[in-house]
Amino acid sequence: MCCRPFISQFLDIGTGIPTSPNLHEIAQSTAPHARVVYTDNDPIVLTHARALLRSHPDGVTTYMQADARHPDELLSHRTLTTTLDFTRPIALTLVALLHFLTDAQAHSLVEQLKAALPAGSTLAISHGTPDFDPEGVARVARIHADAGSPIHLRTRDEINAFFTGWDLLAPGVVPTRTWHPDPDDPTDTVTDASTYAALASKPA
């Protein structure tokens, strides 16, 4: 059985204000030549990213302002096309992003990205859900709606649909607290987090 290819290219969409350790720090600690592109549509994030993101000298870490609701523009952005090689596998991360998009927007983004990535690429998603605490997350959803930033929480089956056509890696779509848990990490309970996570690979 052939091993999955080593991936040294990363695309993080909806990154938010950088924290440490961030994706590029972890990736470049293992592969100093790793190339990482962060994207967000918030100009405040851009300001912080320019001030805080520091690449390993052997690799590339860059940030571009792009709107996930317009995947065509995102995929054709010059920063992306000149930083990442779309003939080689890319690790795509959509962390806590898709629940800010409508069904049509979320599926359009995911399907266009999946189509653009070559075989051997991976897709990581984390996504809020009502499955564990319907009343609690409904209150959170109302707060977001009142603030003008509605969220679209989805069930496990709805989140699983984003991975259609790709090979889910163990343990599949599971609560974030149980996705390869660190026993020494005192994170929130499954109910507190109310979030699923999964990783999948694009087959040849």
PDB file of C-alpha atoms in Angstrom:
ATOM      1  CA  MET A   1       0.000   0.000   0.000  1.00  0.00           C
ATOM      2  CA  CYS A   2       1.428   3.400  -0.988  1.00  0.00           C
ATOM      3  CA  CYS A   3       1.879   6.046   1.691  1.00  0.00           C
ATOM      4  CA  ARG A   4       0.185   9.432   1.444  1.00  0.00           C
ATOM      5  CA  PRO A   5       2.474  12.117   0.004  1.00  0.00           C
ATOM      6  CA  PHE A   6       4.347  14.458   2.324  1.00  0.00           C
ATOM      7  CA  ILE A   7       2.615  17.848   2.197  1.00  0.00           C
ATOM      8  CA  SER A   8       4.576  21.074   2.558  1.00  0.00           C
ATOM      9  CA  GLN A   9       1.985  23.528   1.185  1.00  0.00           C
ATOM     10  CA  PHE A  10      -0.851  24.926   3.276  1.00  0.00           C
ATOM     11  CA  LEU A  11      -3.885  27.098   2.561  1.00  0.00           C
ATOM     12  CA  ASP A  12      -5.781  28.399   5.597  1.00  0.00           C
ATOM     13  CA  ILE A  13      -9.030  30.199   4.750  1.00  0.00           C
ATOM     14  CA  GLY A  14     -10.731  32.393   7.351  1.00  0.00           C
ATOM     15  CA  THR A  15      -7.637  32.484   9.526  1.00  0.00           C
ATOM     16  CA  GLY A  16      -8.642  35.330  11.848  1.00  0.00           C
ATOM     17  CA  ILE A  17      -6.104  37.297  13.884  1.00  0.00           C
ATOM     18  CA  PRO A  18      -2.887  35.243  14.151  1.00  0.00           C
ATOM     19  CA  THR A  19      -2.101  33.501  17.427  1.00  0.00           C
ATOM     20  CA  SER A  20       0.934  31.467  18.459  1.00  0.00           C
ATOM     21  CA  PRO A  21       1.726  28.742  17.693  1.00  0.00           C
ATOM     22  CA  ASN A  22      -0.011  29.206  14.363  1.00  0.00           C
ATOM     23  CA  LEU A  23      -0.150  26.853  11.398  1.00  0.00           C
ATOM     24  CA  HIS A  24       3.040  28.116   9.734  1.00  0.00           C
ATOM     25  CA  GLU A  25       5.036  27.816  12.963  1.00  0.00           C
ATOM     26  CA  ILE A  26       4.001  24.212  13.422  1.00  0.00           C
ATOM     27  CA  ALA A  27       4.458  23.294   9.749  1.00  0.00           C
ATOM     28  CA  GLN A  28       7.836  24.994   9.388  1.00  0.00           C
ATOM     29  CA  SER A  29       9.122  23.462  12.615  1.00  0.00           C
ATOM     30  CA  THR A  30       8.856  20.115  10.813  1.00  0.00           C
ATOM     31  CA  ALA A  31       9.461  21.269   7.231  1.00  0.00           C
ATOM     32  CA  PRO A  32      11.313  24.627   7.217  1.00  0.00           C
ATOM     33  CA  HIS A  33      10.673  24.972   3.475  1.00  0.00           C
ATOM     34  CA  ALA A  34       6.882  24.793   3.943  1.00  0.00           C
ATOM     35  CA  ARG A  35       4.810  27.406   2.104  1.00  0.00           C
ATOM     36  CA  VAL A  36       1.740  28.783   3.890  1.00  0.00           C
ATOM     37  CA  VAL A  37      -0.983  31.132   2.643  1.00  0.00           C
ATOM     38  CA  TYR A  38      -3.441  32.646   5.124  1.00  0.00           C
ATOM     39  CA  THR A  39      -6.642  34.308   3.902  1.00  0.00           C
ATOM     40  CA  ASP A  40      -9.344  36.414   5.527  1.00  0.00           C
ATOM     41  CA  ASN A  41     -11.676  39.179   4.388  1.00  0.00           C
ATOM     42  CA  ASP A  42     -11.181  41.403   7.439  1.00  0.00           C
ATOM     43  CA  PRO A  43      -8.736  44.312   6.897  1.00  0.00           C
ATOM     44  CA  ILE A  44      -8.004  44.363  10.646  1.00  0.00           C
ATOM     45  CA  VAL A  45      -6.762  40.808  10.362  1.00  0.00           C
ATOM     46  CA  LEU A  46      -4.534  41.893   7.477  1.00  0.00           C
ATOM     47  CA  THR A  47      -2.941  44.565   9.661  1.00  0.00           C
ATOM     48  CA  HIS A  48      -2.243  42.125  12.487  1.00  0.00           C
ATOM     49  CA  ALA A  49      -1.022  39.436  10.096  1.00  0.00           C
ATOM     50  CA  ARG A  50       1.526  41.733   8.493  1.00  0.00           C
ATOM     51  CA  ALA A  51       2.826  42.678  11.921  1.00  0.00           C
ATOM     52  CA  LEU A  52       2.891  39.210  13.473  1.00  0.00           C
ATOM     53  CA  LEU A  53       3.525  36.582  10.799  1.00  0.00           C
ATOM     54  CA  ARG A  54       7.174  35.636  10.590  1.00  0.00           C
ATOM     55  CA  SER A  55       8.205  32.906   8.180  1.00  0.00           C
ATOM     56  CA  HIS A  56      11.124  30.540   8.527  1.00  0.00           C
ATOM     57  CA  PRO A  57      13.782  31.904   6.134  1.00  0.00           C
ATOM     58  CA  ASP A  58      13.713  28.653   4.146  1.00  0.00           C
ATOM     59  CA  GLY A  59       9.950  28.771   3.621  1.00  0.00           C
ATOM     60  CA  VAL A  60       7.206  31.245   2.740  1.00  0.00           C
ATOM     61  CA  THR A  61       4.426  32.602   4.929  1.00  0.00           C
ATOM     62  CA  THR A  62       2.066  35.118   3.404  1.00  0.00           C
ATOM     63  CA  TYR A  63      -1.398  36.572   3.882  1.00  0.00           C
ATOM     64  CA  MET A  64      -3.964  37.699   1.351  1.00  0.00           C
ATOM     65  CA  GLN A  65      -7.254  39.490   1.776  1.00  0.00           C
ATOM     66  CA  ALA A  66      -9.997  37.452   0.105  1.00  0.00           C
ATOM     67  CA  ASP A  67     -13.671  36.685   0.662  1.00  0.00           C
ATOM     68  CA  ALA A  68     -14.638  33.030   1.051  1.00  0.00           C
ATOM     69  CA  ARG A  69     -18.026  33.880  -0.471  1.00  0.00           C
ATOM     70  CA  HIS A  70     -16.252  34.435  -3.801  1.00  0.00           C
ATOM     71  CA  PRO A  71     -14.135  31.298  -4.380  1.00  0.00           C
ATOM     72  CA  ASP A  72     -13.388  32.169  -8.023  1.00  0.00           C
ATOM     73  CA  GLU A  73     -11.673  35.385  -6.963  1.00  0.00           C
ATOM     74  CA  LEU A  74      -9.915  33.646  -4.096  1.00  0.00           C
ATOM     75  CA  LEU A  75      -8.509  30.887  -6.309  1.00  0.00           C
ATOM     76  CA  SER A  76      -7.291  33.330  -8.953  1.00  0.00           C
ATOM     77  CA  HIS A  77      -5.639  35.701  -6.469  1.00  0.00           C
ATOM     78  CA  ARG A  78      -2.054  36.400  -7.553  1.00  0.00           C
ATOM     79  CA  THR A  79      -0.656  35.837  -4.054  1.00  0.00           C
ATOM     80  CA  LEU A  80      -2.129  32.354  -3.984  1.00  0.00           C
ATOM     81  CA  THR A  81      -1.156  31.326  -7.513  1.00  0.00           C
ATOM     82  CA  THR A  82       2.435  32.534  -7.121  1.00  0.00           C
ATOM     83  CA  THR A  83       2.966  31.032  -3.650  1.00  0.00           C
ATOM     84  CA  LEU A  84       1.440  27.566  -3.936  1.00  0.00           C
ATOM     85  CA  ASP A  85       2.001  24.973  -6.665  1.00  0.00           C
ATOM     86  CA  PHE A  86      -1.372  23.484  -7.553  1.00  0.00           C
ATOM     87  CA  THR A  87       0.293  20.519  -9.275  1.00  0.00           C
ATOM     88  CA  ARG A  88       1.455  19.246  -5.868  1.00  0.00           C
ATOM     89  CA  PRO A  89      -0.656  18.312  -2.813  1.00  0.00           C
ATOM     90  CA  ILE A  90      -1.939  21.131  -0.631  1.00  0.00           C
ATOM     91  CA  ALA A  91      -3.355  20.956   2.892  1.00  0.00           C
ATOM     92  CA  LEU A  92      -6.520  23.071   3.048  1.00  0.00           C
ATOM     93  CA  THR A  93      -7.934  24.134   6.414  1.00  0.00           C
ATOM     94  CA  LEU A  94     -11.420  25.567   6.946  1.00  0.00           C
ATOM     95  CA  VAL A  95     -11.451  25.988  10.709  1.00  0.00           C
ATOM     96  CA  ALA A  96     -14.581  27.487  12.269  1.00  0.00           C
ATOM     97  CA  LEU A  97     -15.432  29.139   8.957  1.00  0.00           C
ATOM     98  CA  LEU A  98     -18.240  27.322   7.153  1.00  0.00           C
ATOM     99  CA  HIS A  99     -20.866  27.990   9.823  1.00  0.00           C
ATOM    100  CA  PHE A 100     -20.613  31.679   8.904  1.00  0.00           C
ATOM    101  CA  LEU A 101     -21.734  30.862   5.358  1.00  0.00           C
ATOM    102  CA  THR A 102     -25.144  29.918   4.000  1.00  0.00           C
ATOM    103  CA  ASP A 103     -25.621  26.413   2.600  1.00  0.00           C
ATOM    104  CA  ALA A 104     -25.171  27.660  -0.962  1.00  0.00           C
ATOM    105  CA  GLN A 105     -22.059  29.674  -0.107  1.00  0.00           C
ATOM    106  CA  ALA A 106     -20.469  26.921   1.957  1.00  0.00           C
ATOM    107  CA  HIS A 107     -20.992  24.187  -0.619  1.00  0.00           C
ATOM    108  CA  SER A 108     -19.876  26.419  -3.487  1.00  0.00           C
ATOM    109  CA  LEU A 109     -16.654  27.255  -1.646  1.00  0.00           C
ATOM    110  CA  VAL A 110     -15.863  23.679  -0.650  1.00  0.00           C
ATOM    111  CA  GLU A 111     -16.661  22.121  -4.012  1.00  0.00           C
ATOM    112  CA  GLN A 112     -14.628  24.659  -5.994  1.00  0.00           C
ATOM    113  CA  LEU A 113     -11.679  24.265  -3.659  1.00  0.00           C
ATOM    114  CA  LYS A 114     -11.897  20.474  -3.787  1.00  0.00           C
ATOM    115  CA  ALA A 115     -11.953  20.566  -7.577  1.00  0.00           C
ATOM    116  CA  ALA A 116      -8.925  22.879  -7.722  1.00  0.00           C
ATOM    117  CA  LEU A 117      -6.714  20.791  -5.439  1.00  0.00           C
ATOM    118  CA  PRO A 118      -4.634  17.919  -6.848  1.00  0.00           C
ATOM    119  CA  ALA A 119      -4.779  14.291  -5.708  1.00  0.00           C
ATOM    120  CA  GLY A 120      -3.121  13.706  -2.365  1.00  0.00           C
ATOM    121  CA  SER A 121      -4.333  17.039  -0.960  1.00  0.00           C
ATOM    122  CA  THR A 122      -6.102  17.120   2.380  1.00  0.00           C
ATOM    123  CA  LEU A 123      -9.129  19.000   3.698  1.00  0.00           C
ATOM    124  CA  ALA A 124      -9.563  19.797   7.396  1.00  0.00           C
ATOM    125  CA  ILE A 125     -12.851  21.229   8.662  1.00  0.00           C
ATOM    126  CA  SER A 126     -14.136  22.209  12.074  1.00  0.00           C
ATOM    127  CA  HIS A 127     -17.760  23.286  12.310  1.00  0.00           C
ATOM    128  CA  GLY A 128     -20.279  24.254  14.980  1.00  0.00           C
ATOM    129  CA  THR A 129     -23.243  21.945  15.545  1.00  0.00           C
ATOM    130  CA  PRO A 130     -26.559  21.853  17.445  1.00  0.00           C
ATOM    131  CA  ASP A 131     -26.232  18.094  18.004  1.00  0.00           C
ATOM    132  CA  PHE A 132     -25.016  18.207  21.621  1.00  0.00           C
ATOM    133  CA  ASP A 133     -26.719  21.278  23.099  1.00  0.00           C
ATOM    134  CA  PRO A 134     -29.577  22.517  20.879  1.00  0.00           C
ATOM    135  CA  GLU A 135     -30.849  25.122  23.341  1.00  0.00           C
ATOM    136  CA  GLY A 136     -27.414  26.469  24.191  1.00  0.00           C
ATOM    137  CA  VAL A 137     -26.254  26.872  20.603  1.00  0.00           C
ATOM    138  CA  ALA A 138     -29.609  28.382  19.648  1.00  0.00           C
ATOM    139  CA  ARG A 139     -28.918  31.149  22.184  1.00  0.00           C
ATOM    140  CA  VAL A 140     -25.466  31.675  20.668  1.00  0.00           C
ATOM    141  CA  ALA A 141     -26.994  31.774  17.183  1.00  0.00           C
ATOM    142  CA  ARG A 142     -29.476  34.454  18.284  1.00  0.00           C
ATOM    143  CA  ILE A 143     -26.638  36.589  19.669  1.00  0.00           C
ATOM    144  CA  HIS A 144     -24.792  36.342  16.350  1.00  0.00           C
ATOM    145  CA  ALA A 145     -27.958  37.150  14.403  1.00  0.00           C
ATOM    146  CA  ASP A 146     -28.666  40.190  16.581  1.00  0.00           C
ATOM    147  CA  ALA A 147     -25.093  41.367  15.966  1.00  0.00           C
ATOM    148  CA  GLY A 148     -25.585  41.089  12.203  1.00  0.00           C
ATOM    149  CA  SER A 149     -23.350  38.033  11.805  1.00  0.00           C
ATOM    150  CA  PRO A 150     -25.698  35.039  11.469  1.00  0.00           C
ATOM    151  CA  ILE A 151     -24.302  31.533  11.851  1.00  0.00           C
ATOM    152  CA  HIS A 152     -25.518  28.316  10.267  1.00  0.00           C
ATOM    153  CA  LEU A 153     -24.896  25.423  12.616  1.00  0.00           C
ATOM    154  CA  ARG A 154     -25.079  22.000  10.970  1.00  0.00           C
ATOM    155  CA  THR A 155     -25.586  18.396  12.017  1.00  0.00           C
ATOM    156  CA  ARG A 156     -22.978  15.682  11.706  1.00  0.00           C
ATOM    157  CA  ASP A 157     -24.573  14.364   8.500  1.00  0.00           C
ATOM    158  CA  GLU A 158     -24.619  17.848   6.975  1.00  0.00           C
ATOM    159  CA  ILE A 159     -20.943  18.368   7.841  1.00  0.00           C
ATOM    160  CA  ASN A 160     -20.044  14.920   6.555  1.00  0.00           C
ATOM    161  CA  ALA A 161     -21.495  15.931   3.158  1.00  0.00           C
ATOM    162  CA  PHE A 162     -18.673  18.460   2.674  1.00  0.00           C
ATOM    163  CA  PHE A 163     -16.264  15.533   2.325  1.00  0.00           C
ATOM    164  CA  THR A 164     -18.188  13.713  -0.408  1.00  0.00           C
ATOM    165  CA  GLY A 165     -15.816  12.091  -2.894  1.00  0.00           C
ATOM    166  CA  TRP A 166     -12.807  12.304  -0.592  1.00  0.00           C
ATOM    167  CA  ASP A 167     -11.409   9.665   1.789  1.00  0.00           C
ATOM    168  CA  LEU A 168     -12.156  10.478   5.417  1.00  0.00           C
ATOM    169  CA  LEU A 169      -9.215   9.694   7.682  1.00  0.00           C
ATOM    170  CA  ALA A 170      -9.697   8.086  11.082  1.00  0.00           C
ATOM    171  CA  PRO A 171     -11.541   8.792  13.297  1.00  0.00           C
ATOM    172  CA  GLY A 172     -13.894  10.495  10.784  1.00  0.00           C
ATOM    173  CA  VAL A 173     -16.313  13.301  11.630  1.00  0.00           C
ATOM    174  CA  VAL A 174     -16.183  13.432  15.425  1.00  0.00           C
ATOM    175  CA  PRO A 175     -16.432  16.038  18.206  1.00  0.00           C
ATOM    176  CA  THR A 176     -13.277  18.164  18.283  1.00  0.00           C
ATOM    177  CA  ARG A 177     -12.649  17.034  21.867  1.00  0.00           C
ATOM    178  CA  THR A 178     -12.329  13.430  20.687  1.00  0.00           C
ATOM    179  CA  TRP A 179     -10.311  13.992  17.494  1.00  0.00           C
ATOM    180  CA  HIS A 180      -6.928  12.497  18.522  1.00  0.00           C
ATOM    181  CA  PRO A 181      -7.313  13.970  22.031  1.00  0.00           C
ATOM    182  CA  ASP A 182      -4.407  15.019  24.192  1.00  0.00           C
ATOM    183  CA  PRO A 183      -5.111  13.554  27.654  1.00  0.00           C
ATOM    184  CA  ASP A 184      -3.129  16.376  29.257  1.00  0.00           C
ATOM    185  CA  ASP A 185      -5.123  19.113  27.513  1.00  0.00           C
ATOM    186  CA  PRO A 186      -7.935  20.422  29.777  1.00  0.00           C
ATOM    187  CA  THR A 187     -10.130  21.672  26.940  1.00  0.00           C
ATOM    188  CA  ASP A 188     -13.879  22.103  26.903  1.00  0.00           C
ATOM    189  CA  THR A 189     -16.236  19.149  27.049  1.00  0.00           C
ATOM    190  CA  VAL A 190     -17.932  17.866  23.905  1.00  0.00           C
ATOM    191  CA  THR A 191     -21.100  19.773  24.873  1.00  0.00           C
ATOM    192  CA  ASP A 192     -19.230  22.977  25.676  1.00  0.00           C
ATOM    193  CA  ALA A 193     -17.424  22.963  22.338  1.00  0.00           C
ATOM    194  CA  SER A 194     -20.416  21.785  20.249  1.00  0.00           C
ATOM    195  CA  THR A 195     -18.073  21.432  17.305  1.00  0.00           C
ATOM    196  CA  TYR A 196     -17.171  18.621  14.911  1.00  0.00           C
ATOM    197  CA  ALA A 197     -13.817  18.149  13.194  1.00  0.00           C
ATOM    198  CA  ALA A 198     -12.581  15.908  10.406  1.00  0.00           C
ATOM    199  CA  LEU A 199      -9.733  15.401   7.963  1.00  0.00           C
ATOM    200  CA  ALA A 200     -10.005  13.889   4.487  1.00  0.00           C
ATOM    201  CA  SER A 201      -7.671  13.137   1.584  1.00  0.00           C
ATOM    202  CA  LYS A 202      -8.328  13.547  -2.136  1.00  0.00           C
ATOM    203  CA  PRO A 203      -7.984  10.196  -3.906  1.00  0.00           C
ATOM    204  CA  ALA A 204      -6.027   9.743  -7.134  1.00  0.00           C
TER     205      ALA A 204
END
